[in-house]
PDB file of C-alpha atoms in Angstrom:
ATOM      1  CA  MET F   1     -20.142  70.374 -20.428  1.00 71.00           C
ATOM      2  CA  GLU F   2     -17.414  72.088 -17.585  1.00 86.00           C
ATOM      3  CA  LYS F   3     -20.046  74.542 -17.064  1.00 90.00           C
ATOM      4  CA  THR F   4     -22.917  71.985 -16.599  1.00 94.00           C
ATOM      5  CA  GLU F   5     -19.837  69.815 -14.259  1.00 95.00           C
ATOM      6  CA  LYS F   6     -19.415  73.223 -12.013  1.00 96.00           C
ATOM      7  CA  ARG F   7     -23.305  73.784 -12.084  1.00 97.00           C
ATOM      8  CA  LEU F   8     -23.652  70.811 -10.460  1.00 98.00           C
ATOM      9  CA  LYS F   9     -20.758  70.787  -8.233  1.00 97.00           C
ATOM     10  CA  LYS F  10     -21.962  74.189  -6.396  1.00 98.00           C
ATOM     11  CA  GLN F  11     -25.676  72.932  -5.973  1.00 98.00           C
ATOM     12  CA  MET F  12     -23.998  69.512  -4.486  1.00 98.00           C
ATOM     13  CA  GLU F  13     -22.505  71.305  -2.123  1.00 98.00           C
ATOM     14  CA  PHE F  14     -24.775  73.283  -0.636  1.00 98.00           C
ATOM     15  CA  LEU F  15     -27.399  71.346  -0.934  1.00 98.00           C
ATOM     16  CA  LEU F  16     -24.723  68.867   1.242  1.00 98.00           C
ATOM     17  CA  GLU F  17     -24.331  72.425   3.646  1.00 98.00           C
ATOM     18  CA  VAL F  18     -27.873  72.397   4.328  1.00 98.00           C
ATOM     19  CA  ASP F  19     -27.751  68.796   5.979  1.00 98.00           C
ATOM     20  CA  LYS F  20     -26.444  71.152   8.894  1.00 98.00           C
ATOM     21  CA  LEU F  21     -29.873  72.075   9.453  1.00 97.00           C
ATOM     22  CA  LYS F  22     -29.659  68.687  10.953  1.00 97.00           C
ATOM     23  CA  PHE F  23     -27.568  69.548  13.413  1.00 97.00           C
ATOM     24  CA  ILE F  24     -29.792  72.821  14.447  1.00 97.00           C
ATOM     25  CA  THR F  25     -32.173  71.792  17.347  1.00 96.00           C
ATOM     26  CA  ARG F  26     -35.593  73.583  17.960  1.00 95.00           C
ATOM     27  CA  GLN F  27     -36.641  73.975  21.312  1.00 92.00           C
ATOM     28  CA  THR F  28     -39.804  72.388  19.915  1.00 95.00           C
ATOM     29  CA  TYR F  29     -40.491  68.563  20.743  1.00 97.00           C
ATOM     30  CA  LEU F  30     -41.189  66.079  18.913  1.00 97.00           C
ATOM     31  CA  SER F  31     -45.095  64.583  19.729  1.00 97.00           C
ATOM     32  CA  ASP F  32     -44.587  62.087  22.130  1.00 97.00           C
ATOM     33  CA  GLY F  33     -41.851  64.527  24.271  1.00 96.00           C
ATOM     34  CA  LYS F  34     -38.525  62.519  24.419  1.00 97.00           C
ATOM     35  CA  ARG F  35     -36.393  64.745  22.205  1.00 97.00           C
ATOM     36  CA  LYS F  36     -36.750  67.750  20.529  1.00 97.00           C
ATOM     37  CA  GLU F  37     -36.964  68.437  17.093  1.00 97.00           C
ATOM     38  CA  ASN F  38     -34.364  69.611  14.949  1.00 97.00           C
ATOM     39  CA  ASP F  39     -34.090  72.673  11.652  1.00 97.00           C
ATOM     40  CA  GLY F  40     -34.691  70.080   8.784  1.00 97.00           C
ATOM     41  CA  GLU F  41     -37.735  67.526  10.957  1.00 98.00           C
ATOM     42  CA  HIS F  42     -39.768  71.530  11.186  1.00 98.00           C
ATOM     43  CA  SER F  43     -39.308  72.327   7.525  1.00 98.00           C
ATOM     44  CA  TRP F  44     -40.276  68.485   5.710  1.00 98.00           C
ATOM     45  CA  HIS F  45     -43.227  69.233   8.692  1.00 98.00           C
ATOM     46  CA  LEU F  46     -43.858  72.371   7.488  1.00 98.00           C
ATOM     47  CA  ALA F  47     -44.332  71.877   3.293  1.00 98.00           C
ATOM     48  CA  LEU F  48     -46.153  68.732   4.658  1.00 98.00           C
ATOM     49  CA  MET F  49     -48.842  71.277   6.265  1.00 98.00           C
ATOM     50  CA  ALA F  50     -48.794  73.615   3.386  1.00 98.00           C
ATOM     51  CA  VAL F  51     -49.577  70.497   1.148  1.00 98.00           C
ATOM     52  CA  LEU F  52     -52.180  69.679   3.118  1.00 98.00           C
ATOM     53  CA  LEU F  53     -53.534  72.665   5.231  1.00 98.00           C
ATOM     54  CA  SER F  54     -52.952  74.938   1.308  1.00 98.00           C
ATOM     55  CA  GLU F  55     -57.633  74.852   1.044  1.00 98.00           C
ATOM     56  CA  TYR F  56     -56.964  77.205   4.381  1.00 98.00           C
ATOM     57  CA  SER F  57     -55.298  80.402   2.452  1.00 98.00           C
ATOM     58  CA  ASN F  58     -57.227  83.257   2.675  1.00 98.00           C
ATOM     59  CA  GLU F  59     -56.634  83.831  -0.411  1.00 98.00           C
ATOM     60  CA  GLU F  60     -54.868  81.932  -3.958  1.00 98.00           C
ATOM     61  CA  ILE F  61     -51.208  81.084  -3.615  1.00 98.00           C
ATOM     62  CA  ASP F  62     -48.944  79.081  -5.294  1.00 98.00           C
ATOM     63  CA  LEU F  63     -48.156  76.133  -3.467  1.00 98.00           C
ATOM     64  CA  VAL F  64     -44.639  74.799  -5.696  1.00 98.00           C
ATOM     65  CA  LYS F  65     -43.225  79.033  -4.231  1.00 98.00           C
ATOM     66  CA  VAL F  66     -45.098  78.641  -0.512  1.00 98.00           C
ATOM     67  CA  ILE F  67     -43.630  74.571  -0.501  1.00 98.00           C
ATOM     68  CA  THR F  68     -39.507  76.522  -1.487  1.00 98.00           C
ATOM     69  CA  MET F  69     -40.219  78.642   1.112  1.00 98.00           C
ATOM     70  CA  VAL F  70     -41.030  77.223   3.373  1.00 98.00           C
ATOM     71  CA  LEU F  71     -38.287  74.157   2.824  1.00 98.00           C
ATOM     72  CA  ILE F  72     -35.978  77.421   3.337  1.00 98.00           C
ATOM     73  CA  HIS F  73     -36.543  79.874   5.882  1.00 97.00           C
ATOM     74  CA  ASP F  74     -34.731  77.955   8.643  1.00 97.00           C
ATOM     75  CA  ILE F  75     -31.125  77.604   6.471  1.00 97.00           C
ATOM     76  CA  VAL F  76     -29.511  80.740   7.976  1.00 97.00           C
ATOM     77  CA  GLU F  77     -30.025  78.419  11.682  1.00 96.00           C
ATOM     78  CA  ILE F  78     -26.303  76.932  10.436  1.00 97.00           C
ATOM     79  CA  ASP F  79     -24.619  80.153  10.860  1.00 96.00           C
ATOM     80  CA  ALA F  80     -28.194  81.779  12.863  1.00 93.00           C
ATOM     81  CA  GLY F  81     -27.926  79.532  15.293  1.00 89.00           C
ATOM     82  CA  ASP F  82     -31.972  78.857  16.194  1.00 89.00           C
ATOM     83  CA  THR F  83     -33.528  81.747  18.409  1.00 84.00           C
ATOM     84  CA  TYR F  84     -36.772  80.920  20.248  1.00 82.00           C
ATOM     85  CA  ALA F  85     -40.012  82.150  19.805  1.00 78.00           C
ATOM     86  CA  TYR F  86     -39.598  83.875  23.327  1.00 80.00           C
ATOM     87  CA  ASP F  87     -35.981  84.799  23.263  1.00 77.00           C
ATOM     88  CA  ALA F  88     -36.458  88.892  23.349  1.00 80.00           C
ATOM     89  CA  VAL F  89     -32.116  89.044  24.007  1.00 81.00           C
ATOM     90  CA  GLY F  90     -31.395  87.066  21.335  1.00 78.00           C
ATOM     91  CA  ASN F  91     -35.128  88.505  18.891  1.00 80.00           C
ATOM     92  CA  GLN F  92     -32.871  91.481  18.979  1.00 86.00           C
ATOM     93  CA  SER F  93     -29.479  89.909  16.886  1.00 88.00           C
ATOM     94  CA  LYS F  94     -31.688  87.350  15.025  1.00 89.00           C
ATOM     95  CA  ARG F  95     -32.348  90.088  11.788  1.00 91.00           C
ATOM     96  CA  GLU F  96     -28.660  90.623  11.347  1.00 94.00           C
ATOM     97  CA  ARG F  97     -27.428  87.147  12.035  1.00 94.00           C
ATOM     98  CA  GLU F  98     -30.228  86.069   9.514  1.00 95.00           C
ATOM     99  CA  VAL F  99     -28.293  88.423   6.948  1.00 96.00           C
ATOM    100  CA  LYS F 100     -25.070  87.058   7.094  1.00 97.00           C
ATOM    101  CA  ALA F 101     -26.047  83.850   7.463  1.00 97.00           C
ATOM    102  CA  ALA F 102     -28.022  84.274   4.664  1.00 97.00           C
ATOM    103  CA  ASP F 103     -24.695  86.254   2.264  1.00 97.00           C
ATOM    104  CA  ARG F 104     -22.914  82.662   2.637  1.00 98.00           C
ATOM    105  CA  ILE F 105     -25.262  79.880   2.340  1.00 98.00           C
ATOM    106  CA  PHE F 106     -27.616  80.942  -0.046  1.00 98.00           C
ATOM    107  CA  ASN F 107     -24.277  81.936  -2.047  1.00 98.00           C
ATOM    108  CA  ILE F 108     -23.260  78.638  -2.965  1.00 98.00           C
ATOM    109  CA  LEU F 109     -25.127  78.382  -4.678  1.00 98.00           C
ATOM    110  CA  PRO F 110     -24.831  79.280  -9.082  1.00 98.00           C
ATOM    111  CA  GLU F 111     -25.582  82.945  -9.315  1.00 97.00           C
ATOM    112  CA  ASP F 112     -29.610  82.399 -11.117  1.00 98.00           C
ATOM    113  CA  GLN F 113     -30.518  79.524  -8.078  1.00 98.00           C
ATOM    114  CA  ALA F 114     -29.445  81.831  -5.904  1.00 98.00           C
ATOM    115  CA  VAL F 115     -30.805  85.315  -6.704  1.00 98.00           C
ATOM    116  CA  LYS F 116     -34.063  83.159  -6.439  1.00 98.00           C
ATOM    117  CA  LEU F 117     -33.721  81.169  -2.877  1.00 98.00           C
ATOM    118  CA  ARG F 118     -32.197  84.993  -1.056  1.00 98.00           C
ATOM    119  CA  GLN F 119     -35.558  86.455  -3.054  1.00 98.00           C
ATOM    120  CA  LEU F 120     -37.641  83.518  -1.837  1.00 98.00           C
ATOM    121  CA  TRP F 121     -36.245  84.153   1.547  1.00 98.00           C
ATOM    122  CA  GLU F 122     -36.173  87.137   2.120  1.00 98.00           C
ATOM    123  CA  GLU F 123     -40.018  87.749   0.349  1.00 98.00           C
ATOM    124  CA  PHE F 124     -41.126  84.796   3.295  1.00 98.00           C
ATOM    125  CA  GLU F 125     -38.973  87.135   6.133  1.00 96.00           C
ATOM    126  CA  ALA F 126     -41.157  90.814   4.847  1.00 97.00           C
ATOM    127  CA  TYR F 127     -44.159  88.268   5.301  1.00 97.00           C
ATOM    128  CA  GLU F 128     -46.360  90.657   3.188  1.00 98.00           C
ATOM    129  CA  THR F 129     -47.431  87.629   0.169  1.00 98.00           C
ATOM    130  CA  PRO F 130     -50.101  85.675  -0.247  1.00 98.00           C
ATOM    131  CA  GLU F 131     -47.655  83.371  -0.206  1.00 98.00           C
ATOM    132  CA  ALA F 132     -45.612  84.184   2.702  1.00 98.00           C
ATOM    133  CA  LYS F 133     -48.536  84.984   4.942  1.00 98.00           C
ATOM    134  CA  PHE F 134     -49.090  81.293   4.173  1.00 98.00           C
ATOM    135  CA  ALA F 135     -46.344  79.944   4.760  1.00 98.00           C
ATOM    136  CA  HIS F 136     -46.067  82.021   8.306  1.00 98.00           C
ATOM    137  CA  VAL F 137     -49.373  80.025   9.215  1.00 98.00           C
ATOM    138  CA  CYS F 138     -47.314  76.858   8.596  1.00 98.00           C
ATOM    139  CA  ASP F 139     -44.578  77.905  10.610  1.00 97.00           C
ATOM    140  CA  ASN F 140     -46.977  79.391  13.580  1.00 96.00           C
ATOM    141  CA  VAL F 141     -48.722  76.374  13.702  1.00 97.00           C
ATOM    142  CA  GLN F 142     -46.980  73.635  13.704  1.00 97.00           C
ATOM    143  CA  PRO F 143     -44.666  73.835  16.843  1.00 96.00           C
ATOM    144  CA  LEU F 144     -48.398  75.137  18.562  1.00 95.00           C
ATOM    145  CA  MET F 145     -49.386  72.083  17.295  1.00 97.00           C
ATOM    146  CA  LEU F 146     -46.425  70.263  18.694  1.00 97.00           C
ATOM    147  CA  ASN F 147     -47.207  71.823  21.939  1.00 96.00           C
ATOM    148  CA  ASP F 148     -50.651  71.034  21.795  1.00 96.00           C
ATOM    149  CA  ALA F 149     -49.447  67.026  22.006  1.00 97.00           C
ATOM    150  CA  THR F 150     -46.670  66.694  24.519  1.00 97.00           C
ATOM    151  CA  ASN F 151     -49.779  68.511  27.009  1.00 96.00           C
ATOM    152  CA  GLY F 152     -47.636  72.049  26.480  1.00 94.00           C
ATOM    153  CA  LEU F 153     -43.843  70.830  27.611  1.00 95.00           C
ATOM    154  CA  GLY F 154     -42.350  73.821  25.873  1.00 94.00           C
ATOM    155  CA  TRP F 155     -44.432  76.013  27.331  1.00 93.00           C
ATOM    156  CA  ARG F 156     -44.202  74.408  30.683  1.00 93.00           C
ATOM    157  CA  GLU F 157     -40.570  74.478  29.981  1.00 92.00           C
ATOM    158  CA  HIS F 158     -39.762  78.067  29.442  1.00 90.00           C
ATOM    159  CA  ASP F 159     -43.147  79.126  31.091  1.00 91.00           C
ATOM    160  CA  VAL F 160     -44.975  80.809  28.518  1.00 92.00           C
ATOM    161  CA  LYS F 161     -47.795  82.737  28.952  1.00 91.00           C
ATOM    162  CA  LYS F 162     -50.618  82.853  26.477  1.00 91.00           C
ATOM    163  CA  SER F 163     -50.409  86.848  25.694  1.00 90.00           C
ATOM    164  CA  GLN F 164     -46.598  85.662  24.561  1.00 91.00           C
ATOM    165  CA  VAL F 165     -48.332  83.155  21.848  1.00 92.00           C
ATOM    166  CA  LEU F 166     -50.819  85.766  21.240  1.00 92.00           C
ATOM    167  CA  GLN F 167     -48.363  87.438  19.783  1.00 91.00           C
ATOM    168  CA  ARG F 168     -46.731  85.369  18.043  1.00 90.00           C
ATOM    169  CA  ASN F 169     -49.216  84.652  16.246  1.00 92.00           C
ATOM    170  CA  GLY F 170     -50.744  88.054  15.844  1.00 92.00           C
ATOM    171  CA  ARG F 171     -51.003  88.055  11.645  1.00 94.00           C
ATOM    172  CA  THR F 172     -52.050  84.639  11.164  1.00 96.00           C
ATOM    173  CA  GLY F 173     -54.803  85.843  10.394  1.00 96.00           C
ATOM    174  CA  GLU F 174     -54.439  87.923   7.906  1.00 97.00           C
ATOM    175  CA  GLY F 175     -53.177  84.156   5.902  1.00 98.00           C
ATOM    176  CA  SER F 176     -55.864  81.738   7.623  1.00 98.00           C
ATOM    177  CA  GLN F 177     -58.610  83.157   9.263  1.00 98.00           C
ATOM    178  CA  VAL F 178     -59.721  78.910   9.691  1.00 98.00           C
ATOM    179  CA  MET F 179     -56.132  78.062  10.911  1.00 97.00           C
ATOM    180  CA  MET F 180     -56.569  80.918  13.632  1.00 97.00           C
ATOM    181  CA  GLU F 181     -59.904  79.874  14.872  1.00 97.00           C
ATOM    182  CA  TYR F 182     -57.331  76.073  15.299  1.00 97.00           C
ATOM    183  CA  ILE F 183     -54.814  77.887  17.345  1.00 96.00           C
ATOM    184  CA  ASN F 184     -57.426  80.606  19.501  1.00 95.00           C
ATOM    185  CA  ARG F 185     -59.071  76.242  20.403  1.00 96.00           C
ATOM    186  CA  ILE F 186     -55.705  75.281  21.587  1.00 95.00           C
ATOM    187  CA  LEU F 187     -54.361  77.552  24.000  1.00 95.00           C
ATOM    188  CA  ASP F 188     -58.421  77.967  25.298  1.00 94.00           C
ATOM    189  CA  LYS F 189     -57.158  74.303  26.780  1.00 95.00           C
ATOM    190  CA  ASN F 190     -54.173  74.964  26.744  1.00 95.00           C
ATOM    191  CA  LEU F 191     -54.435  77.745  29.728  1.00 93.00           C
ATOM    192  CA  GLU F 192     -58.064  75.729  30.775  1.00 94.00           C
ATOM    193  CA  SER F 193     -55.455  72.407  31.216  1.00 94.00           C
ATOM    194  CA  GLY F 194     -52.174  74.922  32.873  1.00 92.00           C
ATOM    195  CA  ASN F 195     -49.937  73.998  30.269  1.00 92.00           C
ATOM    196  CA  LEU F 196     -50.093  78.010  29.467  1.00 91.00           C
ATOM    197  CA  ARG F 197     -49.327  80.776  31.863  1.00 87.00           C
ATOM    198  CA  ASP F 198     -52.152  83.113  31.659  1.00 85.00           C
ATOM    199  CA  GLU F 199     -51.219  86.923  32.864  1.00 71.00           C
TER     200      GLU F 199
END
């Protein structure tokens, strides 16, 4: 019983710690454009996207693995903060900050779960397996969908160019060609309406 209590205590400590994701504000606005989303909302949205859009994956995927990846992929931002996709300076130190955060946060868990989740986080970061590729599809499509819904509010606020969005989504087609085509349609529409800048 003592072993179970110690294990449960660590699991609950981790769950309480990751509640802090709800306080990490991202740069993407909610669909009504009234406020920016937080990491908790973002992760939930990606998990639901994975469930609904998995049929468009280029390869067979383990859906539970993808869902777990998208639920944990931003946990490191509790310590490292959210690095805006188009922040050239912030992205230079992003990996170092996030690895340090991963070392602390995942190790709150019992060792077996800490190792498992850390490996899944690293797999997501490596962008090599079918699951990681599709998890990135969701992570790339979701802010694009919300920018489209808000008439490019976030893009206009940061003076984002179409080429920047294309560069960020450069590998999306590896996970889903269907979703890459969706992205291209959204980008063309927002370029035409002036929500995105051309070169």
